[in-house]
CSV table of C-alpha atoms and ligand atoms in Angstrom, one decimal:
chain,number,residue,atom,x,y,z
A,1,MET,CA,-60.2,4.7,15.3
A,2,GLN,CA,-58.7,8.1,16.5
A,3,LEU,CA,-59.2,11.4,14.8
A,4,PHE,CA,-56.2,13.7,14.8
A,5,TYR,CA,-54.1,15.9,12.6
A,6,ALA,CA,-50.7,14.9,11.5
A,7,PRO,CA,-48.6,16.3,8.6
A,8,LEU,CA,-48.7,14.2,5.5
A,9,LEU,CA,-51.8,12.4,6.5
A,10,PRO,CA,-54.6,12.8,4.0
A,11,ILE,CA,-57.2,15.3,5.2
A,12,PHE,CA,-60.7,14.6,3.9
A,13,TYR,CA,-62.3,17.8,2.6
A,14,VAL,CA,-65.9,17.6,1.7
A,15,ARG,CA,-68.2,20.2,0.3
A,16,PRO,CA,-69.3,22.7,3.1
A,17,SER,CA,-72.9,21.9,2.4
A,18,MET,CA,-72.4,18.2,3.2
A,19,ALA,CA,-70.3,18.2,6.4
A,20,PRO,CA,-67.5,19.9,8.3
A,21,LEU,CA,-64.0,19.1,7.5
A,22,PHE,CA,-62.8,16.0,9.2
A,23,LEU,CA,-59.4,14.3,9.6
A,24,LEU,CA,-59.0,10.6,9.7
A,25,SER,CA,-56.2,8.5,10.9
A,26,ILE,CA,-55.3,5.1,12.4
A,27,PRO,CA,-53.1,5.2,15.5
A,28,GLY,CA,-49.4,5.2,14.9
A,29,GLU,CA,-49.4,4.9,11.1
A,30,CYS,CA,-50.7,6.6,8.0
A,31,ALA,CA,-53.3,4.0,7.2
A,32,ILE,CA,-56.0,6.5,6.4
A,33,LEU,CA,-55.7,5.5,2.7
A,34,SER,CA,-55.4,1.8,2.4
A,35,PRO,CA,-53.7,0.8,-0.8
A,36,GLU,CA,-57.2,0.0,-2.2
A,37,ASN,CA,-59.2,2.9,-1.2
A,38,ASN,CA,-58.2,5.3,-3.9
A,39,ILE,CA,-60.7,3.5,-6.1
A,40,ARG,CA,-63.7,2.3,-4.0
A,41,GLY,CA,-66.8,0.7,-5.4
A,42,GLY,CA,-65.9,1.9,-8.9
A,43,LEU,CA,-65.8,5.5,-7.6
A,44,VAL,CA,-62.5,7.1,-8.5
A,45,MET,CA,-61.2,9.1,-5.6
A,46,ARG,CA,-59.4,12.4,-6.1
A,47,LEU,CA,-56.3,13.2,-4.1
A,48,LEU,CA,-54.8,16.6,-3.8
A,49,PHE,CA,-51.1,16.8,-2.7
A,50,LYS,CA,-51.0,20.3,-1.3
A,51,GLY,CA,-48.3,22.6,-0.2
A,52,GLY,CA,-45.2,20.8,-1.6
A,53,SER,CA,-42.5,21.6,-4.1
A,54,VAL,CA,-42.8,19.6,-7.2
A,55,VAL,CA,-39.4,18.6,-8.7
A,56,THR,CA,-38.9,18.1,-12.4
A,57,GLY,CA,-35.7,17.8,-14.4
A,58,LYS,CA,-35.7,21.6,-14.5
A,59,GLY,CA,-35.8,22.0,-10.8
A,60,PRO,CA,-38.3,22.5,-8.0
A,61,ARG,CA,-41.4,24.7,-8.1
A,62,ARG,CA,-44.3,25.2,-5.7
A,63,ALA,CA,-47.3,23.4,-7.0
A,64,ASP,CA,-50.2,21.1,-6.0
A,65,ILE,CA,-50.8,17.8,-7.6
A,66,LEU,CA,-54.3,16.5,-8.4
A,67,VAL,CA,-54.6,12.7,-8.8
A,68,GLU,CA,-57.6,10.8,-10.1
A,69,GLY,CA,-57.4,7.1,-9.7
A,70,GLU,CA,-53.9,6.0,-11.0
A,71,LYS,CA,-53.2,9.2,-12.9
A,72,ILE,CA,-52.1,12.8,-12.3
A,73,VAL,CA,-54.7,15.1,-13.8
A,74,ASP,CA,-53.3,18.5,-12.8
A,75,VAL,CA,-50.2,20.2,-11.5
A,76,ARG,CA,-50.3,23.8,-10.7
A,77,ARG,CA,-50.3,26.3,-7.8
A,78,ASP,CA,-53.3,26.6,-5.5
A,79,ILE,CA,-55.6,23.9,-6.9
A,80,PRO,CA,-58.8,24.4,-4.9
A,81,PRO,CA,-59.5,21.5,-2.4
A,82,ILE,CA,-62.9,20.6,-3.6
A,83,ASP,CA,-64.2,17.0,-3.6
A,84,VAL,CA,-60.8,15.7,-2.9
A,85,GLN,CA,-58.8,14.0,-0.1
A,86,VAL,CA,-56.0,16.4,0.7
A,87,VAL,CA,-52.5,15.0,1.4
A,88,ASP,CA,-50.7,17.8,3.3
A,89,VAL,CA,-47.2,17.8,1.9
A,90,SER,CA,-46.2,21.3,3.2
A,91,GLY,CA,-42.4,21.6,3.3
A,92,MET,CA,-41.9,18.4,1.3
A,93,LEU,CA,-40.2,17.8,-2.0
A,94,LEU,CA,-42.2,15.8,-4.4
A,95,PHE,CA,-40.2,13.7,-6.9
A,96,PRO,CA,-41.6,11.5,-9.7
A,97,GLY,CA,-41.3,7.9,-8.5
A,98,PHE,CA,-37.6,6.9,-8.9
A,99,ILE,CA,-36.8,4.3,-11.6
A,100,ASP,CA,-34.0,1.8,-10.9
A,101,ALA,CA,-33.0,0.5,-14.3
A,102,HIS,CA,-30.4,-1.9,-12.9
A,103,THR,CA,-31.5,-4.6,-10.5
A,104,HIS,CA,-30.8,-8.3,-10.1
A,105,PHE,CA,-33.6,-10.0,-8.2
A,106,ASP,CA,-33.8,-13.8,-7.9
A,107,LEU,CA,-30.6,-14.2,-9.9
A,108,ASP,CA,-28.3,-17.3,-9.7
A,109,VAL,CA,-24.7,-16.2,-9.1
A,110,CYS,CA,-21.7,-18.3,-8.0
A,111,ASN,CA,-23.8,-21.4,-7.1
A,112,THR,CA,-26.2,-19.4,-5.0
A,113,THR,CA,-29.2,-17.1,-5.6
A,114,THR,CA,-29.5,-13.5,-4.6
A,115,ALA,CA,-30.9,-12.9,-1.2
A,116,ASP,CA,-33.7,-10.7,-2.7
A,117,ASP,CA,-36.3,-12.1,-4.9
A,118,PHE,CA,-38.9,-10.0,-6.6
A,119,ALA,CA,-41.1,-9.8,-3.5
A,120,SER,CA,-38.5,-8.6,-1.0
A,121,GLY,CA,-36.5,-6.7,-3.6
A,122,SER,CA,-39.5,-4.7,-4.9
A,123,ARG,CA,-40.7,-3.9,-1.3
A,124,ALA,CA,-37.2,-2.7,-0.6
A,125,ALA,CA,-37.3,-0.7,-3.8
A,126,LEU,CA,-40.5,1.0,-2.8
A,127,ARG,CA,-39.1,1.8,0.6
A,128,GLY,CA,-36.3,3.6,-1.2
A,129,GLY,CA,-38.7,5.6,-3.4
A,130,THR,CA,-38.3,3.4,-6.4
A,131,THR,CA,-41.7,2.8,-8.0
A,132,THR,CA,-40.3,1.1,-11.1
A,133,ILE,CA,-37.5,-1.4,-11.5
A,134,ILE,CA,-36.0,-2.8,-14.7
A,135,ASP,CA,-34.4,-6.1,-14.0
A,136,PHE,CA,-32.2,-8.2,-16.2
A,137,ALA,CA,-33.8,-11.2,-17.6
A,138,CYS,CA,-31.2,-13.8,-18.1
A,139,PRO,CA,-31.7,-17.0,-20.2
A,140,ASN,CA,-29.7,-20.0,-19.0
A,141,LYS,CA,-26.7,-20.7,-21.2
A,142,GLY,CA,-27.9,-22.3,-24.4
A,143,GLU,CA,-31.5,-21.3,-24.0
A,144,THR,CA,-33.5,-18.9,-26.1
A,145,LEU,CA,-34.4,-15.3,-25.3
A,146,HIS,CA,-38.0,-16.5,-25.1
A,147,ASP,CA,-37.0,-19.0,-22.4
A,148,GLY,CA,-35.3,-16.2,-20.5
A,149,LEU,CA,-38.3,-13.9,-20.7
A,150,ARG,CA,-40.7,-16.7,-19.6
A,151,LEU,CA,-38.4,-17.5,-16.7
A,152,TRP,CA,-38.3,-13.8,-15.6
A,153,HIS,CA,-42.1,-13.5,-15.9
A,154,GLU,CA,-42.4,-16.6,-13.7
A,155,LYS,CA,-40.1,-15.0,-11.1
A,156,ALA,CA,-41.8,-11.6,-11.1
A,157,ASP,CA,-45.4,-11.8,-12.1
A,158,GLY,CA,-47.7,-11.5,-9.1
A,159,ARG,CA,-44.6,-11.2,-6.9
A,160,CYS,CA,-43.6,-7.6,-7.4
A,161,ALA,CA,-44.8,-4.8,-5.3
A,162,CYS,CA,-43.6,-2.0,-7.6
A,163,ASP,CA,-44.0,-1.7,-11.4
A,164,TYR,CA,-41.4,-3.5,-13.4
A,165,GLY,CA,-39.9,-4.2,-16.8
A,166,PHE,CA,-37.0,-6.3,-18.1
A,167,HIS,CA,-33.9,-5.8,-20.1
A,168,MET,CA,-33.0,-9.0,-22.0
A,169,THR,CA,-29.5,-10.4,-21.7
A,170,ILE,CA,-27.8,-11.4,-24.9
A,171,ASP,CA,-25.1,-13.9,-24.0
A,172,ASP,CA,-24.6,-15.5,-27.4
A,173,TRP,CA,-25.3,-14.7,-31.0
A,174,ASN,CA,-26.8,-17.1,-33.5
A,175,ASP,CA,-29.7,-17.3,-36.0
A,176,THR,CA,-32.3,-18.2,-33.3
A,177,ILE,CA,-31.4,-15.3,-31.1
A,178,GLU,CA,-31.3,-12.9,-34.0
A,179,SER,CA,-34.8,-14.0,-35.1
A,180,GLU,CA,-36.0,-13.5,-31.5
A,181,ILE,CA,-35.1,-9.9,-31.2
A,182,ASP,CA,-38.2,-8.7,-33.1
A,183,ASP,CA,-40.4,-10.8,-30.7
A,184,MET,CA,-38.7,-9.2,-27.8
A,185,TYR,CA,-39.8,-5.8,-29.0
A,186,ALA,CA,-43.4,-7.1,-29.4
A,187,GLU,CA,-43.2,-8.2,-25.7
A,188,GLY,CA,-42.2,-4.7,-24.6
A,189,ILE,CA,-38.5,-5.4,-24.2
A,190,SER,CA,-36.7,-2.5,-25.9
A,191,SER,CA,-33.3,-2.7,-24.2
A,192,PHE,CA,-30.7,-5.4,-23.9
A,193,LYS,CA,-27.6,-6.2,-21.9
A,194,MET,CA,-24.3,-7.7,-22.9
A,195,TYR,CA,-21.3,-8.7,-20.7
A,196,MET,CA,-17.7,-8.4,-21.7
A,197,THR,CA,-16.7,-10.5,-18.7
A,198,TYR,CA,-18.1,-13.4,-16.6
A,199,PRO,CA,-17.5,-16.8,-18.3
A,200,ALA,CA,-21.2,-17.8,-18.0
A,201,MET,CA,-22.5,-14.7,-19.8
A,202,MET,CA,-19.7,-13.0,-21.7
A,203,ILE,CA,-19.9,-12.3,-25.4
A,204,GLY,CA,-17.0,-11.8,-27.8
A,205,ASP,CA,-16.3,-8.8,-30.0
A,206,GLU,CA,-17.7,-10.4,-33.2
A,207,ALA,CA,-21.0,-11.4,-31.6
A,208,MET,CA,-21.3,-8.0,-29.9
A,209,TYR,CA,-20.8,-6.3,-33.3
A,210,LYS,CA,-23.4,-8.5,-34.9
A,211,ALA,CA,-25.9,-8.0,-32.0
A,212,LEU,CA,-25.4,-4.2,-32.1
A,213,LYS,CA,-26.1,-4.2,-35.8
A,214,LYS,CA,-29.4,-6.0,-35.3
A,215,LEU,CA,-30.3,-3.7,-32.5
A,216,LYS,CA,-29.6,-0.7,-34.7
A,217,GLU,CA,-32.1,-1.9,-37.2
A,218,LYS,CA,-34.7,-1.9,-34.4
A,219,GLY,CA,-33.7,1.4,-32.9
A,220,GLY,CA,-32.7,-0.5,-29.8
A,221,ILE,CA,-30.5,0.3,-26.9
A,222,CYS,CA,-28.0,-1.9,-25.1
A,223,GLY,CA,-26.3,-1.7,-21.8
A,224,VAL,CA,-22.9,-3.2,-21.6
A,225,HIS,CA,-20.8,-4.5,-18.6
A,226,CYS,CA,-17.3,-3.4,-19.6
A,227,GLU,CA,-14.3,-5.2,-18.1
A,228,ASN,CA,-11.5,-6.9,-20.0
A,229,ALA,CA,-12.1,-10.6,-19.2
A,230,GLY,CA,-8.7,-12.0,-20.5
A,231,VAL,CA,-6.5,-9.7,-18.5
A,232,ILE,CA,-8.6,-10.2,-15.4
A,233,ASP,CA,-8.1,-14.0,-15.8
A,234,ALA,CA,-4.4,-13.5,-16.1
A,235,LEU,CA,-4.2,-11.2,-13.0
A,236,ILE,CA,-6.3,-13.8,-11.0
A,237,ALA,CA,-3.9,-16.5,-12.0
A,238,GLU,CA,-0.9,-14.4,-10.9
A,239,LYS,CA,-2.5,-13.8,-7.5
A,240,LYS,CA,-3.2,-17.5,-7.1
A,241,ALA,CA,0.3,-18.5,-8.1
A,242,LYS,CA,1.6,-16.3,-5.3
A,243,GLY,CA,-0.9,-17.9,-2.8
A,244,GLU,CA,-2.7,-14.6,-2.2
A,245,ASN,CA,-6.4,-14.8,-1.3
A,246,GLY,CA,-7.3,-11.6,0.5
A,247,VAL,CA,-10.4,-9.7,-0.4
A,248,TYR,CA,-8.0,-7.0,-1.7
A,249,CYS,CA,-7.3,-9.4,-4.6
A,250,HIS,CA,-10.7,-8.6,-6.0
A,251,PRO,CA,-10.0,-4.9,-6.8
A,252,GLU,CA,-6.4,-5.6,-7.7
A,253,THR,CA,-7.4,-8.2,-10.4
A,254,ARG,CA,-10.2,-5.9,-11.8
A,255,PRO,CA,-8.3,-2.6,-12.2
A,256,ASP,CA,-9.8,0.6,-13.5
A,257,ILE,CA,-7.8,0.6,-16.7
A,258,MET,CA,-9.1,-2.8,-17.7
A,259,GLU,CA,-12.6,-1.4,-17.2
A,260,ALA,CA,-11.6,1.6,-19.4
A,261,GLU,CA,-10.1,-0.7,-22.0
A,262,ALA,CA,-13.4,-2.5,-22.4
A,263,VAL,CA,-15.3,0.8,-22.5
A,264,GLY,CA,-13.0,2.1,-25.2
A,265,ARG,CA,-13.3,-1.2,-27.2
A,266,LEU,CA,-17.1,-1.3,-26.9
A,267,LEU,CA,-17.3,2.4,-28.0
A,268,ARG,CA,-15.2,1.7,-31.1
A,269,ILE,CA,-17.4,-1.3,-32.0
A,270,ALA,CA,-20.5,0.9,-31.4
A,271,GLU,CA,-18.8,3.6,-33.6
A,272,GLN,CA,-18.4,1.0,-36.4
A,273,VAL,CA,-22.1,0.1,-36.1
A,274,ASP,CA,-23.1,3.7,-35.5
A,275,ILE,CA,-25.4,3.0,-32.5
A,276,PRO,CA,-25.7,4.6,-29.1
A,277,VAL,CA,-24.9,2.4,-26.2
A,278,VAL,CA,-25.2,2.5,-22.4
A,279,ILE,CA,-22.1,2.0,-20.2
A,280,VAL,CA,-23.5,0.5,-17.1
A,281,HIS,CA,-22.1,0.8,-13.6
A,282,THR,CA,-19.3,3.2,-14.6
A,283,THR,CA,-16.7,3.6,-11.8
A,284,ASN,CA,-13.7,5.6,-12.7
A,285,ILE,CA,-11.9,8.5,-14.4
A,286,GLU,CA,-10.2,6.4,-17.1
A,287,ALA,CA,-13.6,5.0,-18.2
A,288,LEU,CA,-15.1,8.5,-18.2
A,289,ASP,CA,-12.2,9.6,-20.4
A,290,GLU,CA,-13.0,6.9,-23.0
A,291,VAL,CA,-16.6,8.2,-23.0
A,292,ALA,CA,-15.5,11.8,-23.4
A,293,ASN,CA,-13.3,10.7,-26.4
A,294,ALA,CA,-16.2,8.9,-28.1
A,295,ARG,CA,-18.5,11.9,-27.5
A,296,TRP,CA,-15.8,14.2,-28.9
A,297,ARG,CA,-15.8,12.0,-32.1
A,298,GLY,CA,-19.6,12.6,-32.3
A,299,GLN,CA,-20.9,9.4,-30.7
A,300,LYS,CA,-24.0,9.3,-28.5
A,301,VAL,CA,-23.1,7.5,-25.3
A,302,PHE,CA,-25.2,7.1,-22.2
A,303,VAL,CA,-23.5,6.6,-18.8
A,304,GLU,CA,-24.9,4.9,-15.7
A,305,THR,CA,-23.2,4.9,-12.4
A,306,CYS,CA,-24.3,3.6,-9.0
A,307,PRO,CA,-24.4,5.0,-5.4
A,308,GLN,CA,-21.6,2.6,-4.2
A,309,TYR,CA,-19.2,4.3,-6.6
A,310,LEU,CA,-20.3,7.7,-5.4
A,311,VAL,CA,-20.2,7.1,-1.7
A,312,LEU,CA,-17.7,4.4,-0.9
A,313,ASP,CA,-14.1,3.6,-1.9
A,314,ASP,CA,-11.8,0.7,-2.2
A,315,SER,CA,-10.3,1.0,1.2
A,316,VAL,CA,-13.0,-1.3,2.5
A,317,TYR,CA,-11.3,-4.2,0.7
A,318,TYR,CA,-8.2,-3.9,2.9
A,319,ASN,CA,-10.1,-4.5,6.2
A,320,GLU,CA,-8.4,-7.1,8.3
A,321,ASP,CA,-11.7,-8.6,9.0
A,322,TRP,CA,-12.3,-10.7,5.9
A,323,LEU,CA,-16.1,-10.6,6.0
A,324,GLN,CA,-16.1,-6.8,6.4
A,325,GLY,CA,-14.3,-6.6,3.1
A,326,ALA,CA,-16.3,-9.4,1.4
A,327,LYS,CA,-19.5,-7.5,2.0
A,328,TYR,CA,-18.4,-4.9,-0.6
A,329,VAL,CA,-17.3,-7.3,-3.3
A,330,CYS,CA,-19.0,-6.3,-6.5
A,331,SER,CA,-17.9,-5.9,-10.1
A,332,PRO,CA,-16.5,-3.6,-11.2
A,333,PRO,CA,-15.0,-3.0,-7.7
A,334,LEU,CA,-15.2,0.2,-5.7
A,335,ARG,CA,-12.5,2.7,-6.8
A,336,LYS,CA,-10.5,5.6,-5.3
A,337,SER,CA,-11.9,8.8,-3.9
A,338,ALA,CA,-10.6,10.7,-6.9
A,339,ASP,CA,-12.8,8.5,-9.1
A,340,ARG,CA,-15.8,9.2,-6.9
A,341,GLU,CA,-15.2,12.9,-7.2
A,342,ALA,CA,-14.9,12.6,-11.0
A,343,LEU,CA,-18.2,10.8,-11.2
A,344,TRP,CA,-19.9,13.6,-9.1
A,345,ARG,CA,-18.4,16.2,-11.5
A,346,ALA,CA,-19.7,14.3,-14.4
A,347,ILE,CA,-23.1,14.1,-12.9
A,348,ARG,CA,-23.1,17.9,-12.3
A,349,ARG,CA,-22.1,18.5,-15.9
A,350,GLY,CA,-24.9,16.2,-17.2
A,351,GLU,CA,-22.3,13.7,-18.5
A,352,VAL,CA,-23.9,10.8,-16.5
A,353,GLN,CA,-27.5,10.1,-17.4
A,354,THR,CA,-28.6,7.7,-14.7
A,355,ILE,CA,-27.8,6.5,-11.2
A,356,SER,CA,-29.1,3.0,-10.8
A,357,THR,CA,-28.2,0.6,-8.1
A,358,ASP,CA,-27.0,-2.7,-9.6
A,359,HIS,CA,-28.8,-4.1,-6.6
A,360,CYS,CA,-27.6,-7.7,-6.3
A,361,SER,CA,-27.8,-8.7,-2.6
A,362,PHE,CA,-26.3,-11.5,-0.7
A,363,THR,CA,-26.4,-12.3,3.0
A,364,THR,CA,-23.1,-12.5,5.0
A,365,ALA,CA,-23.5,-16.3,5.1
A,366,GLN,CA,-23.5,-16.3,1.3
A,367,LYS,CA,-20.5,-14.0,1.1
A,368,LEU,CA,-18.7,-16.4,3.5
A,369,ALA,CA,-19.0,-19.2,1.0
A,370,GLY,CA,-16.2,-17.5,-0.9
A,371,ARG,CA,-13.8,-17.6,2.0
A,372,GLU,CA,-11.4,-20.1,0.4
A,373,ASP,CA,-11.2,-18.5,-3.0
A,374,PHE,CA,-11.7,-14.7,-3.5
A,375,THR,CA,-13.1,-15.4,-7.1
A,376,THR,CA,-16.0,-17.3,-5.6
A,377,ILE,CA,-17.3,-14.5,-3.3
A,378,PRO,CA,-20.7,-13.8,-4.8
A,379,GLY,CA,-20.4,-10.4,-6.4
A,380,GLY,CA,-22.9,-7.7,-5.7
A,381,ILE,CA,-24.3,-5.5,-3.0
A,382,PRO,CA,-27.7,-4.2,-1.9
A,383,GLY,CA,-28.7,-0.7,-2.8
A,384,VAL,CA,-32.3,-0.4,-3.9
A,385,GLU,CA,-33.5,0.8,-0.5
A,386,THR,CA,-31.0,3.6,0.0
A,387,ARG,CA,-30.4,5.1,-3.4
A,388,GLY,CA,-32.6,8.2,-3.2
A,389,GLU,CA,-31.5,9.2,0.2
A,390,LEU,CA,-27.8,8.7,-0.6
A,391,VAL,CA,-28.1,10.8,-3.8
A,392,TYR,CA,-29.9,13.5,-1.8
A,393,THR,CA,-27.4,13.4,1.1
A,394,TYR,CA,-24.1,13.1,-0.9
A,395,GLY,CA,-25.2,14.9,-4.0
A,396,VAL,CA,-27.8,17.6,-3.2
A,397,ALA,CA,-26.9,18.4,0.4
A,398,LYS,CA,-23.1,17.8,0.4
A,399,ARG,CA,-22.1,18.8,-3.2
A,400,LYS,CA,-24.9,21.1,-4.1
A,401,ILE,CA,-26.0,19.0,-7.0
A,402,GLY,CA,-29.3,20.6,-8.2
A,403,LEU,CA,-32.7,18.9,-7.3
A,404,GLY,CA,-33.4,19.0,-11.1
A,405,THR,CA,-30.3,16.9,-11.7
A,406,MET,CA,-31.3,14.5,-8.9
A,407,CYS,CA,-34.7,14.2,-10.6
A,408,ARG,CA,-33.1,13.6,-14.0
A,409,VAL,CA,-30.7,10.9,-13.0
A,410,LEU,CA,-33.2,9.0,-10.8
A,411,SER,CA,-36.4,9.4,-12.7
A,412,GLU,CA,-36.6,11.4,-15.9
A,413,ASN,CA,-33.6,10.1,-17.8
A,414,PRO,CA,-34.2,6.4,-17.1
A,415,ALA,CA,-37.8,6.9,-18.2
A,416,LYS,CA,-36.7,8.5,-21.4
A,417,LEU,CA,-33.7,6.1,-22.0
A,418,TYR,CA,-35.8,3.0,-21.5
A,419,GLY,CA,-39.0,4.0,-23.2
A,420,LEU,CA,-41.3,4.7,-20.2
A,421,TYR,CA,-41.6,8.5,-20.6
A,422,PRO,CA,-44.0,10.3,-19.9
A,423,ARG,CA,-46.0,7.6,-18.2
A,424,LYS,CA,-43.1,7.4,-15.7
A,425,GLY,CA,-40.3,9.9,-14.9
A,426,VAL,CA,-42.3,13.1,-14.5
A,427,LEU,CA,-45.1,14.6,-12.4
A,428,ALA,CA,-47.3,16.0,-15.1
A,429,PRO,CA,-51.0,15.5,-16.2
A,430,GLY,CA,-51.4,12.1,-17.8
A,431,SER,CA,-48.5,10.5,-16.0
A,432,ASP,CA,-48.9,7.7,-13.5
A,433,ALA,CA,-49.3,9.1,-10.0
A,434,ASP,CA,-46.0,7.7,-8.7
A,435,ILE,CA,-44.9,10.2,-6.1
A,436,VAL,CA,-42.0,10.3,-3.7
A,437,VAL,CA,-42.6,12.6,-0.7
A,438,TYR,CA,-39.2,13.6,0.5
A,439,ASP,CA,-38.8,15.4,3.9
A,440,PRO,CA,-35.5,17.3,3.7
A,441,ALA,CA,-35.5,17.9,7.4
A,442,ALA,CA,-36.0,14.4,8.7
A,443,ASP,CA,-32.4,13.1,8.9
A,444,HIS,CA,-32.0,9.4,9.9
A,445,VAL,CA,-29.4,6.8,10.4
A,446,ILE,CA,-29.1,3.9,7.9
A,447,ARG,CA,-29.2,0.6,9.7
A,448,ALA,CA,-29.4,-2.9,8.4
A,449,GLU,CA,-32.0,-3.9,11.0
A,450,ASP,CA,-34.4,-1.3,9.7
A,451,MET,CA,-34.2,-2.5,6.1
A,452,VAL,CA,-36.9,-4.6,4.4
A,453,GLY,CA,-34.5,-6.1,1.9
A,454,ALA,CA,-33.3,-9.6,2.6
A,455,ALA,CA,-29.6,-9.0,3.1
A,456,ASP,CA,-28.6,-9.0,6.7
A,457,TYR,CA,-26.1,-6.2,6.4
A,458,ASN,CA,-26.1,-2.8,4.7
A,459,PRO,CA,-23.1,-1.3,3.0
A,460,TYR,CA,-24.0,2.1,4.2
A,461,GLU,CA,-24.5,1.2,7.9
A,462,GLY,CA,-24.3,4.1,10.2
A,463,ILE,CA,-24.5,6.8,7.6
A,464,VAL,CA,-26.7,9.7,8.6
A,465,THR,CA,-28.8,10.8,5.7
A,466,LYS,CA,-29.9,14.3,5.0
A,467,GLY,CA,-33.7,14.1,5.0
A,468,SER,CA,-35.6,10.9,4.3
A,469,ILE,CA,-38.4,9.5,2.3
A,470,ARG,CA,-41.7,10.0,4.1
A,471,GLN,CA,-44.2,8.5,1.7
A,472,VAL,CA,-44.2,6.7,-1.6
A,473,TRP,CA,-47.3,6.6,-3.8
A,474,LEU,CA,-47.6,4.1,-6.6
A,475,ARG,CA,-50.2,4.8,-9.2
A,476,GLY,CA,-52.3,6.8,-6.7
A,477,LYS,CA,-52.1,4.4,-3.9
A,478,VAL,CA,-50.0,4.9,-0.8
A,479,ALA,CA,-47.2,2.3,-1.0
A,480,VAL,CA,-44.9,3.4,1.8
A,481,SER,CA,-45.6,5.6,4.8
A,482,SER,CA,-43.3,6.4,7.7
A,483,GLY,CA,-41.0,3.6,6.7
A,484,LYS,CA,-43.7,0.9,6.4
A,485,VAL,CA,-44.3,-0.8,3.1
A,486,LEU,CA,-48.1,-1.0,2.6
A,487,ALA,CA,-48.2,-2.1,-1.0
A,488,ASP,CA,-49.3,-5.6,-2.0
A,489,LEU,CA,-47.5,-7.7,-4.6
A,490,ASP,CA,-49.5,-6.2,-7.4
A,491,GLY,CA,-47.0,-4.2,-9.4
A,492,LYS,CA,-47.6,-4.0,-13.1
A,493,TYR,CA,-45.4,-5.4,-15.9
A,494,LEU,CA,-44.5,-2.4,-18.1
A,495,PRO,CA,-44.0,-3.1,-21.8
A,496,ARG,CA,-41.6,-0.4,-23.0
A,497,GLY,CA,-41.1,1.7,-26.1
A,498,LYS,CA,-38.0,3.1,-27.8
A,499,CYS,CA,-35.3,5.3,-26.3
A,500,GLN,CA,-36.3,8.9,-26.2
A,501,LEU,CA,-33.1,10.5,-25.0
B,1,URP,O1,-21.1,-7.6,-8.9
B,1,URP,C1,-22.1,-7.3,-9.5
B,1,URP,N1,-22.2,-6.0,-10.0
B,1,URP,N2,-23.0,-8.2,-9.7
B,1,URP,C2,-24.2,-8.0,-10.5
B,1,URP,C3,-24.0,-8.4,-11.9
B,1,URP,C4,-23.4,-7.3,-12.7
B,1,URP,O2,-22.2,-7.3,-13.1
B,1,URP,O3,-24.1,-6.3,-13.0
B,2,ZN,ZN1,-22.5,-5.8,-14.6
B,3,ZN,ZN1,-25.7,-5.6,-12.8
């Protein structure tokens, strides 16, 4: 074992009477603190993150963070380094662990299963600074919510490296499902998901109205995938009748206005029920206009968007190389650059509450299975590993979005919206010690070959990030250091409370 100093490596300070200061490291990697040794032999170790800027929803401020075991116990300037292991974070930004409230791990789609299961997906999440994911539990058609919850626990328990919770998908409405909603709350499921498209999962207006009424009784919150299923089917039939099968048929059969139509319809149904709802993966100006109209009427509406809609645009679907386009097939599809800019403006103004990923990854071989029929290309792209760096690069660095805003959309707001605050979403005494150490000076190139996720390509290949994630700490243990995931598959299931936004 070598002894040397390197920034970000914990420095062991001990009382002067006991021994001189010494520095401890293992060659080539920050393995000084194994994931276990923050609590050793029942003795709770204290960590002091010293010299960094702590970012909250209000912005950054210089402060040290004192951690005992899994929890933060103090955040203030100049905490004396006594009886602690010091983690030197000089020059670094410290964010509360990012929360990704929209992942699909181990999900069956289009006769295949996502490339990432909970093990690979959660390791990728940690690598990207995400210490908590909320995945969508999905009962098989005709099965109960309890069946869906059991299935998702089987997929995730003991197989997830970060902390996790579930939203529950409501794909039907009947007396059994209605009676199960109370039980879901008892199980810590305080948020739900409905789809206005996808034959296997979609729900009609009547069922949606009834489900929202029941959720209102419980003070619940529901995310909705908004696209007009009927018109999409008709547009697909038109393309097929003309013999068209290019990847470009995907965006052209799922237009922005048919997303906006569904947003508007959902918001009118929510108005009738008098309940706030979440518009998930919002992509475009027309949809944002529907939200603005509803807010103007006095409705509470939460908006989620995703990095793909903030960084990419629909030109990728017109690539002559079929596979290059198919890699970007997701629903709703990528939109125009004007939509992208409108989303950034909405983020700046606080009109978008969360940026999640909708991580739903497939390999190129899986995408190729849709070669003969564009409607069978498995929809979804990877994103959980790159979200934080992309938001910093394209938001903070390029568009001067404030660090406080970045913190709100990646950590604080999802924690509040989905009942995890203040355990998660903030660096404050009493919160879990989930800390992202961001080095604003360490630019790097995104490359699929460096990713830990299971997809064999990356939609952001070749992008040079501004800065990068140097370390990630999960409940006081180092989970990622210098790009290496050190965490075991021992993430905790998080029962969640009610919406606090
Ligand atoms: O294409 C996508 N987004 N796949 C994931 C499922 C969904 O619609 O959220
Ligand atoms: Zn969706
Ligand atoms: Zn999704």
